[in-house]
mmCIF file of C-alpha atoms in Angstrom:
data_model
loop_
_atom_site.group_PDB
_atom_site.id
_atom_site.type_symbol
_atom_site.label_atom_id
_atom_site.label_comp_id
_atom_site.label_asym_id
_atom_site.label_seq_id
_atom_site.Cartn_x
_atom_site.Cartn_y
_atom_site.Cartn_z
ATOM 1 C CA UNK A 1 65.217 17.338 -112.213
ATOM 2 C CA UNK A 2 61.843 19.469 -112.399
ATOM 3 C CA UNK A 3 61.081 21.469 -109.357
ATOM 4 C CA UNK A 4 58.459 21.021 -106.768
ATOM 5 C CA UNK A 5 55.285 23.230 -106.971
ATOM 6 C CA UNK A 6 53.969 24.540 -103.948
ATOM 7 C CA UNK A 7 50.339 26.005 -104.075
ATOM 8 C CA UNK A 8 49.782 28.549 -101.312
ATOM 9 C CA UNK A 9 46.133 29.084 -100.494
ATOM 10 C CA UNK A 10 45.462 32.102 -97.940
ATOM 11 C CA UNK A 11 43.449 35.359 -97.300
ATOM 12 C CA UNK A 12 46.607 37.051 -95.957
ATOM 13 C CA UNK A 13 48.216 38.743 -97.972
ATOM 14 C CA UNK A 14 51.313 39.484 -96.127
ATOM 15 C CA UNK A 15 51.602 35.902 -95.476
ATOM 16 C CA UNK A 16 51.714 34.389 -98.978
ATOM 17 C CA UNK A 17 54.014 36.739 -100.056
ATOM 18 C CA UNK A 18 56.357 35.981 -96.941
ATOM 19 C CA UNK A 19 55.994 31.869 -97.599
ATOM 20 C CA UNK A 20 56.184 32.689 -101.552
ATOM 21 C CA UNK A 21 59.797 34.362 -100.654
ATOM 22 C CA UNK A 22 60.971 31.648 -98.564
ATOM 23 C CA UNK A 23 59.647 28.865 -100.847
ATOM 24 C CA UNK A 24 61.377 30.189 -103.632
ATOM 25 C CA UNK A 25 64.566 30.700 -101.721
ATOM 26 C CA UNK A 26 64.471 26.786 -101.108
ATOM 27 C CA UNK A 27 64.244 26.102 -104.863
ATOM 28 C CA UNK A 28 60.213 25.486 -105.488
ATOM 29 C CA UNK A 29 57.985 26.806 -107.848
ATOM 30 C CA UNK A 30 54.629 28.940 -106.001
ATOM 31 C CA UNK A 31 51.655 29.142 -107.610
ATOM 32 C CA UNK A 32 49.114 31.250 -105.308
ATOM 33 C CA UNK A 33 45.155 31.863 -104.198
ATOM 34 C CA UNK A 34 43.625 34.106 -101.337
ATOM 35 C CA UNK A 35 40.223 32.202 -101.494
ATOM 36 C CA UNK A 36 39.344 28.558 -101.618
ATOM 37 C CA UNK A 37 37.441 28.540 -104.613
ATOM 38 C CA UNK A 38 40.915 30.169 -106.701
ATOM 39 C CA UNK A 39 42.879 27.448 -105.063
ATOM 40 C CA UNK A 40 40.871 24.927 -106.527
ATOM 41 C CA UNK A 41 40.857 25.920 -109.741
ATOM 42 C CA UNK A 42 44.784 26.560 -109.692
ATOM 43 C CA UNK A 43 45.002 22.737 -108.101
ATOM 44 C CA UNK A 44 42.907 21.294 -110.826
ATOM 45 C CA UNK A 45 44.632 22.991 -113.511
ATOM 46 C CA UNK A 46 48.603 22.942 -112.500
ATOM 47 C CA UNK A 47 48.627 19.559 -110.247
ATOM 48 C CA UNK A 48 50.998 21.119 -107.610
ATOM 49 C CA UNK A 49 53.085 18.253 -105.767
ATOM 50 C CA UNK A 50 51.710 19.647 -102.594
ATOM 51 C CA UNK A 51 49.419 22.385 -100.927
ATOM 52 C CA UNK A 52 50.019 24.510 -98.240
ATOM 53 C CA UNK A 53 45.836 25.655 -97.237
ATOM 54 C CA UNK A 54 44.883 28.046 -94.338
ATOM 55 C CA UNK A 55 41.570 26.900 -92.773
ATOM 56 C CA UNK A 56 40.013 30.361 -91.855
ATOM 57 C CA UNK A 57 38.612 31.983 -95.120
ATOM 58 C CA UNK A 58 35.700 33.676 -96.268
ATOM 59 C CA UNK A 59 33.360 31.796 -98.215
ATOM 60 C CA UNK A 60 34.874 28.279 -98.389
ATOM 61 C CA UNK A 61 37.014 27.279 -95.400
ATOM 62 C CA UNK A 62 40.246 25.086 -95.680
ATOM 63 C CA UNK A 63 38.031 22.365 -95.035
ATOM 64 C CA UNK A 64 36.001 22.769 -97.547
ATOM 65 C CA UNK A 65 38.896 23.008 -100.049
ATOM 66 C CA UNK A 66 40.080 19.640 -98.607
ATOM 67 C CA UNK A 67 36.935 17.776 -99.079
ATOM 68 C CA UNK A 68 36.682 18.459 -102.619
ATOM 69 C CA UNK A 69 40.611 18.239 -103.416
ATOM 70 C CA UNK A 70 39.628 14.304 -101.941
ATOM 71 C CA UNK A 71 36.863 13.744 -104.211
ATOM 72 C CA UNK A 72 38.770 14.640 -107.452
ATOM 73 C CA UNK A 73 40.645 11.708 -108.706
ATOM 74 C CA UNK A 74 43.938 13.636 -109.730
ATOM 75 C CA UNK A 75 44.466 15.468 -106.549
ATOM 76 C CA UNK A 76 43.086 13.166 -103.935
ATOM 77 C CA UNK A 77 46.690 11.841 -103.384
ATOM 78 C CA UNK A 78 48.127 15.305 -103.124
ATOM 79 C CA UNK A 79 49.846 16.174 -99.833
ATOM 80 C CA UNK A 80 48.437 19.059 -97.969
ATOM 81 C CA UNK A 81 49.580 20.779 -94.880
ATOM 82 C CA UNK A 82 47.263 23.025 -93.102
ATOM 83 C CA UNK A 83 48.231 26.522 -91.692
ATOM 84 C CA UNK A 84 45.856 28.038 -89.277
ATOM 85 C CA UNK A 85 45.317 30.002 -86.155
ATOM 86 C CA UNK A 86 43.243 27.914 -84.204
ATOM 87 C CA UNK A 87 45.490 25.942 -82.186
ATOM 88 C CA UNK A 88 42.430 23.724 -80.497
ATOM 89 C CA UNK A 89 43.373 19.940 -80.451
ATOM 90 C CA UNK A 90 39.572 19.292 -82.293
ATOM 91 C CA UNK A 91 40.512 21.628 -84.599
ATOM 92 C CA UNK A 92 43.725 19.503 -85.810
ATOM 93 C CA UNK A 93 42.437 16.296 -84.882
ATOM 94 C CA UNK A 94 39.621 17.227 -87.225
ATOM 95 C CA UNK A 95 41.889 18.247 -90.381
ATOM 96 C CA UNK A 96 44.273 15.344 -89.783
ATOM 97 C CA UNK A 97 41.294 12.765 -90.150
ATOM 98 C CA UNK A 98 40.058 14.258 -92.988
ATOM 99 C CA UNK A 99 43.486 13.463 -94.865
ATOM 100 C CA UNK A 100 45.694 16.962 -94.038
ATOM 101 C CA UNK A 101 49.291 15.567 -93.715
ATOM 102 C CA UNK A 102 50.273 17.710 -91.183
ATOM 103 C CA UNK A 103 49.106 21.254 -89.062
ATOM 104 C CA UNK A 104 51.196 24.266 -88.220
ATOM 105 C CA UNK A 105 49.417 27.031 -86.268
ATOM 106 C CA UNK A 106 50.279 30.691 -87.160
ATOM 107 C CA UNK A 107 51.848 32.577 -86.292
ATOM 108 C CA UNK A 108 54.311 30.475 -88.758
ATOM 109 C CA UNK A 109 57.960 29.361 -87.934
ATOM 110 C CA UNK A 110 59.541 29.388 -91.826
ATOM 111 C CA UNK A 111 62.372 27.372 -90.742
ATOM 112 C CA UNK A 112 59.576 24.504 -88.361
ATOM 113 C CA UNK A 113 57.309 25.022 -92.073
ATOM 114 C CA UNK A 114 60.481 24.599 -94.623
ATOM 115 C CA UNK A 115 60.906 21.022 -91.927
ATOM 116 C CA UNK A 116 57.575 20.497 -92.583
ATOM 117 C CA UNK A 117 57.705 20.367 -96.437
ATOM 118 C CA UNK A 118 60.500 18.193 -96.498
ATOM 119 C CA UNK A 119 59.404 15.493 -94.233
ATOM 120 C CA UNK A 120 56.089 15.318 -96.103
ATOM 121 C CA UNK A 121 57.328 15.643 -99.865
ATOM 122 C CA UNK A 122 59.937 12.936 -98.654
ATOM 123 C CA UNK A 123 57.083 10.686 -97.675
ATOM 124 C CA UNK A 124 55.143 10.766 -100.295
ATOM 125 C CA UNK A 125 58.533 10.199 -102.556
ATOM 126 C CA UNK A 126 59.828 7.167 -100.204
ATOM 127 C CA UNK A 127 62.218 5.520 -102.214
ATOM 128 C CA UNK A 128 61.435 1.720 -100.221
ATOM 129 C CA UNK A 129 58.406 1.340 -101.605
ATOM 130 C CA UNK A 130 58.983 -0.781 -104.479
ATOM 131 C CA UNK A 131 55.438 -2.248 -104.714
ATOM 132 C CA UNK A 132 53.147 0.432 -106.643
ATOM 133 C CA UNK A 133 49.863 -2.095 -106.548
ATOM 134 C CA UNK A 134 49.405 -4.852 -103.988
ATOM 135 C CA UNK A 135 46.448 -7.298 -104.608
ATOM 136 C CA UNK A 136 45.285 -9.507 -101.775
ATOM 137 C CA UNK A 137 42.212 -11.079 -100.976
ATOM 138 C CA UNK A 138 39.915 -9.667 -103.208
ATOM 139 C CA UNK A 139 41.603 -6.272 -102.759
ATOM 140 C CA UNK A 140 43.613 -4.189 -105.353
ATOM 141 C CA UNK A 141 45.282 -1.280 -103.528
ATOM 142 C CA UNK A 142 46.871 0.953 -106.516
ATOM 143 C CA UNK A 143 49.521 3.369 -104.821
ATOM 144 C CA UNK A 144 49.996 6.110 -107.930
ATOM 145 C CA UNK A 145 45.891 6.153 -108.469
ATOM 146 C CA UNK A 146 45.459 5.896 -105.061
ATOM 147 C CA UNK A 147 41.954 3.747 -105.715
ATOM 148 C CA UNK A 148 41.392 0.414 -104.084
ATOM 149 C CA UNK A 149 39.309 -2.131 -105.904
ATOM 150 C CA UNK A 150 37.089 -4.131 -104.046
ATOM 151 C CA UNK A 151 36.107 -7.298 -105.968
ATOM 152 C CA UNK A 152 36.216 -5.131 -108.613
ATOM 153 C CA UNK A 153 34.354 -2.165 -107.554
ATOM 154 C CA UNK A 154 35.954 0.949 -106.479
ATOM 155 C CA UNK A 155 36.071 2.285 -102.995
ATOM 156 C CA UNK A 156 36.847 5.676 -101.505
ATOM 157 C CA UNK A 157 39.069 5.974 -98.798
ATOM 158 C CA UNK A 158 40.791 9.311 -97.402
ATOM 159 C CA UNK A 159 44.402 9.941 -98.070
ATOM 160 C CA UNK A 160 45.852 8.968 -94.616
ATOM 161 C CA UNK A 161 43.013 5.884 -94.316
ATOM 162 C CA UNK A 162 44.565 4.541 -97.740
ATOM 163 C CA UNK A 163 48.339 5.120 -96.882
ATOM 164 C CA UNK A 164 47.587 2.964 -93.523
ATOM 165 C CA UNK A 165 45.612 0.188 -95.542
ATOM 166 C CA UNK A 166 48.618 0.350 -98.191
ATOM 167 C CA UNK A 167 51.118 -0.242 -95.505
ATOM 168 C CA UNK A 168 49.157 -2.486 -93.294
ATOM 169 C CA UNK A 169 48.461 -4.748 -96.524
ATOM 170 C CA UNK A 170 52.410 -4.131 -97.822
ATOM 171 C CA UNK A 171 53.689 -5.898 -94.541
ATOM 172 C CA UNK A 172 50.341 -8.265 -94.207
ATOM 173 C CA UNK A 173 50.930 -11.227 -91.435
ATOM 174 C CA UNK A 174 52.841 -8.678 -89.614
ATOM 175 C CA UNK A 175 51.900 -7.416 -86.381
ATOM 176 C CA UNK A 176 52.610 -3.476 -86.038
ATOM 177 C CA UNK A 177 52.537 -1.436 -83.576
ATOM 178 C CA UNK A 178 50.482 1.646 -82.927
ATOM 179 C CA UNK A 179 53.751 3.387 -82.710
ATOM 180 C CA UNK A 180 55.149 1.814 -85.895
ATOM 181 C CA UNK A 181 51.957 2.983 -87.846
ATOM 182 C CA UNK A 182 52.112 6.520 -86.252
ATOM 183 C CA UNK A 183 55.774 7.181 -87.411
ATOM 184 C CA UNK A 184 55.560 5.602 -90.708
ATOM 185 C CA UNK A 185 51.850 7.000 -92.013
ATOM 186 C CA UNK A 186 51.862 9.976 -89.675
ATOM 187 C CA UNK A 187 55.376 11.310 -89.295
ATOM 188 C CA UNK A 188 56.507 14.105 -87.138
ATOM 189 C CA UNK A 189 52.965 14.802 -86.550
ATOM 190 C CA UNK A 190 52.163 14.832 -82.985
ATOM 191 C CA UNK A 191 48.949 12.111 -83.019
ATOM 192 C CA UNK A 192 47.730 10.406 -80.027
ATOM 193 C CA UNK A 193 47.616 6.591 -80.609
ATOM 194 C CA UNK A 194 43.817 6.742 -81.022
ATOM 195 C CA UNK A 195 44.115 8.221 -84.353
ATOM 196 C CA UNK A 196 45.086 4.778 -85.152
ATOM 197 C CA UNK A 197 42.407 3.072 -84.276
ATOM 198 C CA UNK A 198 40.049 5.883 -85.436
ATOM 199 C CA UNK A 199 41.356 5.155 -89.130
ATOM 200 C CA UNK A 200 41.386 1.549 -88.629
ATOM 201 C CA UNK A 201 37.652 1.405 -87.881
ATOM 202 C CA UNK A 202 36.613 3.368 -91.067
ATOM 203 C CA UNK A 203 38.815 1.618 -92.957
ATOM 204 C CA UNK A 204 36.453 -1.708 -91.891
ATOM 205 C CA UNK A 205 33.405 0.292 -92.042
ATOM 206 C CA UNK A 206 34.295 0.313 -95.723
ATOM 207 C CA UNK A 207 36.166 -2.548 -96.199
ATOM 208 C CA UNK A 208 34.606 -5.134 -93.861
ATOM 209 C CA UNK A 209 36.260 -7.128 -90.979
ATOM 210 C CA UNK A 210 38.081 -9.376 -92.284
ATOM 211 C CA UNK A 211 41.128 -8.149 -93.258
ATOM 212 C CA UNK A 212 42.623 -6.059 -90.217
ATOM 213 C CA UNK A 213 43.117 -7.765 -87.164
ATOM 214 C CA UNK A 214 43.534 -6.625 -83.834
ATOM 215 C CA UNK A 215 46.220 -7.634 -81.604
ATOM 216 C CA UNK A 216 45.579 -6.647 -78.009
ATOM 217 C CA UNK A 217 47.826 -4.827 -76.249
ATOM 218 C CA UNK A 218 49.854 -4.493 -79.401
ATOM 219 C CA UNK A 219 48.366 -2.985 -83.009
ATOM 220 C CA UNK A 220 46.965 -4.478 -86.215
ATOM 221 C CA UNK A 221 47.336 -7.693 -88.374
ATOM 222 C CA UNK A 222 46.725 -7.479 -91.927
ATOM 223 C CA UNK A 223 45.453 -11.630 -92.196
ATOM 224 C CA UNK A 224 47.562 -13.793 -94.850
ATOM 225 C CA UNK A 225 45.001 -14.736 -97.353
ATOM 226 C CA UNK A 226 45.096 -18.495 -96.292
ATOM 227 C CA UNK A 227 43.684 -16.948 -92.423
#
C-alpha cells in the first residue's frame, strides 16, 4: 500500500522540521514549503493526500493558499488542516467555512495533531460510501471530481458545502439532525450548530430552494424527487 503524503506549509522553521520528524515516524511521506506561493506549486505538482497550512505568512496568508487550492480542479477535494496562532473563534470559524477540515492552534500538541490526521484522512477514505456519483433531480453530485452538475452546467461549491450536499442528497427523504450533519461532515471539530445552517444557505444560494428542506426544530430534508 503507497504511503500518505503530507505537505507541510509554514514560515517556521523549527516547526516543519519538528512535524516533518513526527510525520515520518508515523509512516508518511513530507514534502515541505515556508511560503504560500512554494506550497502551491509543490500541491499542484505532487497531489499530496492532505495539507497541513499555517495561516500567518508573509506575502500570501494560509487563506490565500486555501482559496486557490479550491479553485484548482485537482486539489479542491484535498483535505487541509490549518495550524495557526490565532486562537480567535472568527478566526476558525472563518477557515472552517472556507473548506479547512479542521484548526489546531500552536503552540502544537504532536500527539492532539497525529489524532487530527487520522480522523480526517479516515474521512475522506470512509469505506461506507459505496455511491461515488448520485444523480437526483436535475443534479449530478460526482464524489472523486468533486463537481456537481446542474442541468448540465457545472457549479462550484466549497469542500465542506459539497460533502454536506453529498450526504444530505446520499440519505435524501431523510430528516437529519444538526448533530448528525456536524459529526458526520465535521468530525471532532468543535462547530456550533450554526455552521450548519450557514452551509446550508449557500448551498441554496447556488443551488436554489428546492432541494433542502427545513425541518423545524430538527435539521434538513433532502426532497424525494416525486416532492
Amino acid at each position: 500500500m503507497s504511503k500518505t503524503l503530507i505537505l507541510v506549509v509554514d514560515d517556521e522553521h523549527d516547526i516543519l522540521e519538528l512535524v516533518e520528524y513526527n510525520l515520518i515516524k508515523q509512516g508518511h511521506d513530507v514534502i515541505m514549503a515556508d511560503n504560500g506561493a512554494d506550497g502551491i506549486l509543490l500541491a499542484e505538482k505532487h497531489k499530496p493526500n492532505l495539507i497541513l497550512l499555517d495561516i500567518m505568512m508573509p506575502k500570501m496568508d494560509g487563506h490565500q493558499v486555501l482559496s486557490h487550492l479550491k479553485s484548482h480542479a485537482s486539489l479542491k477535494g484535498t483535505p487541509v488542516i490549518f495550524l495557526t496562532a490565532k486562537s480567535d473563534e472568527e478566526t476558525e470559524v472563518k477557515g472552517l467555512d472556507q473548506g479547512a477540515d479542521d484548526y489546531l492552534t500552536k503552540p502544537i500538541s504532536i500527539s492532539k495533531l497525529m489524532s487530527r490526521i487520522k480522523a480526517v484522512l479516515r474521512r475522506v477514505r470512509k469505506p461506507g460510501e459505496i455511491q461515488s456519483v448520485i444523480n437526483v433531480h436535475d443534479l449530478q453530485i460526482d464524489r472523486e471530481k468533486y463537481v456537481v452538475l446542474k442541468g448540465g452546467k457545472e457549479l462550484h461549491l466549497p469542500r465542506k458545502e459539497f460533502e454536506l450536499l453529498f450526504y444530505l442528497a446520499g440519505n435524501k427523504g431523510k430528516v437529519l439532525s444538526r448533530e448528525t450533519l456536524l459529526n458526520n461532515i465535521w468530525g471532532n471539530v468543535y462547530v456550533v450548530d450554526r455552521t450548519v445552517d450557514v452551509h446550508v444557505r449557500k448551498i441554496r444560494e447556488k443551488l436554489g430552494n428546492s432541494y433542502i428542506e427545513t425541518v423545524k426544530g430538527i435539521g434538513y430534508r433532502f426532497k424525494n424527487e416525486s416532492s
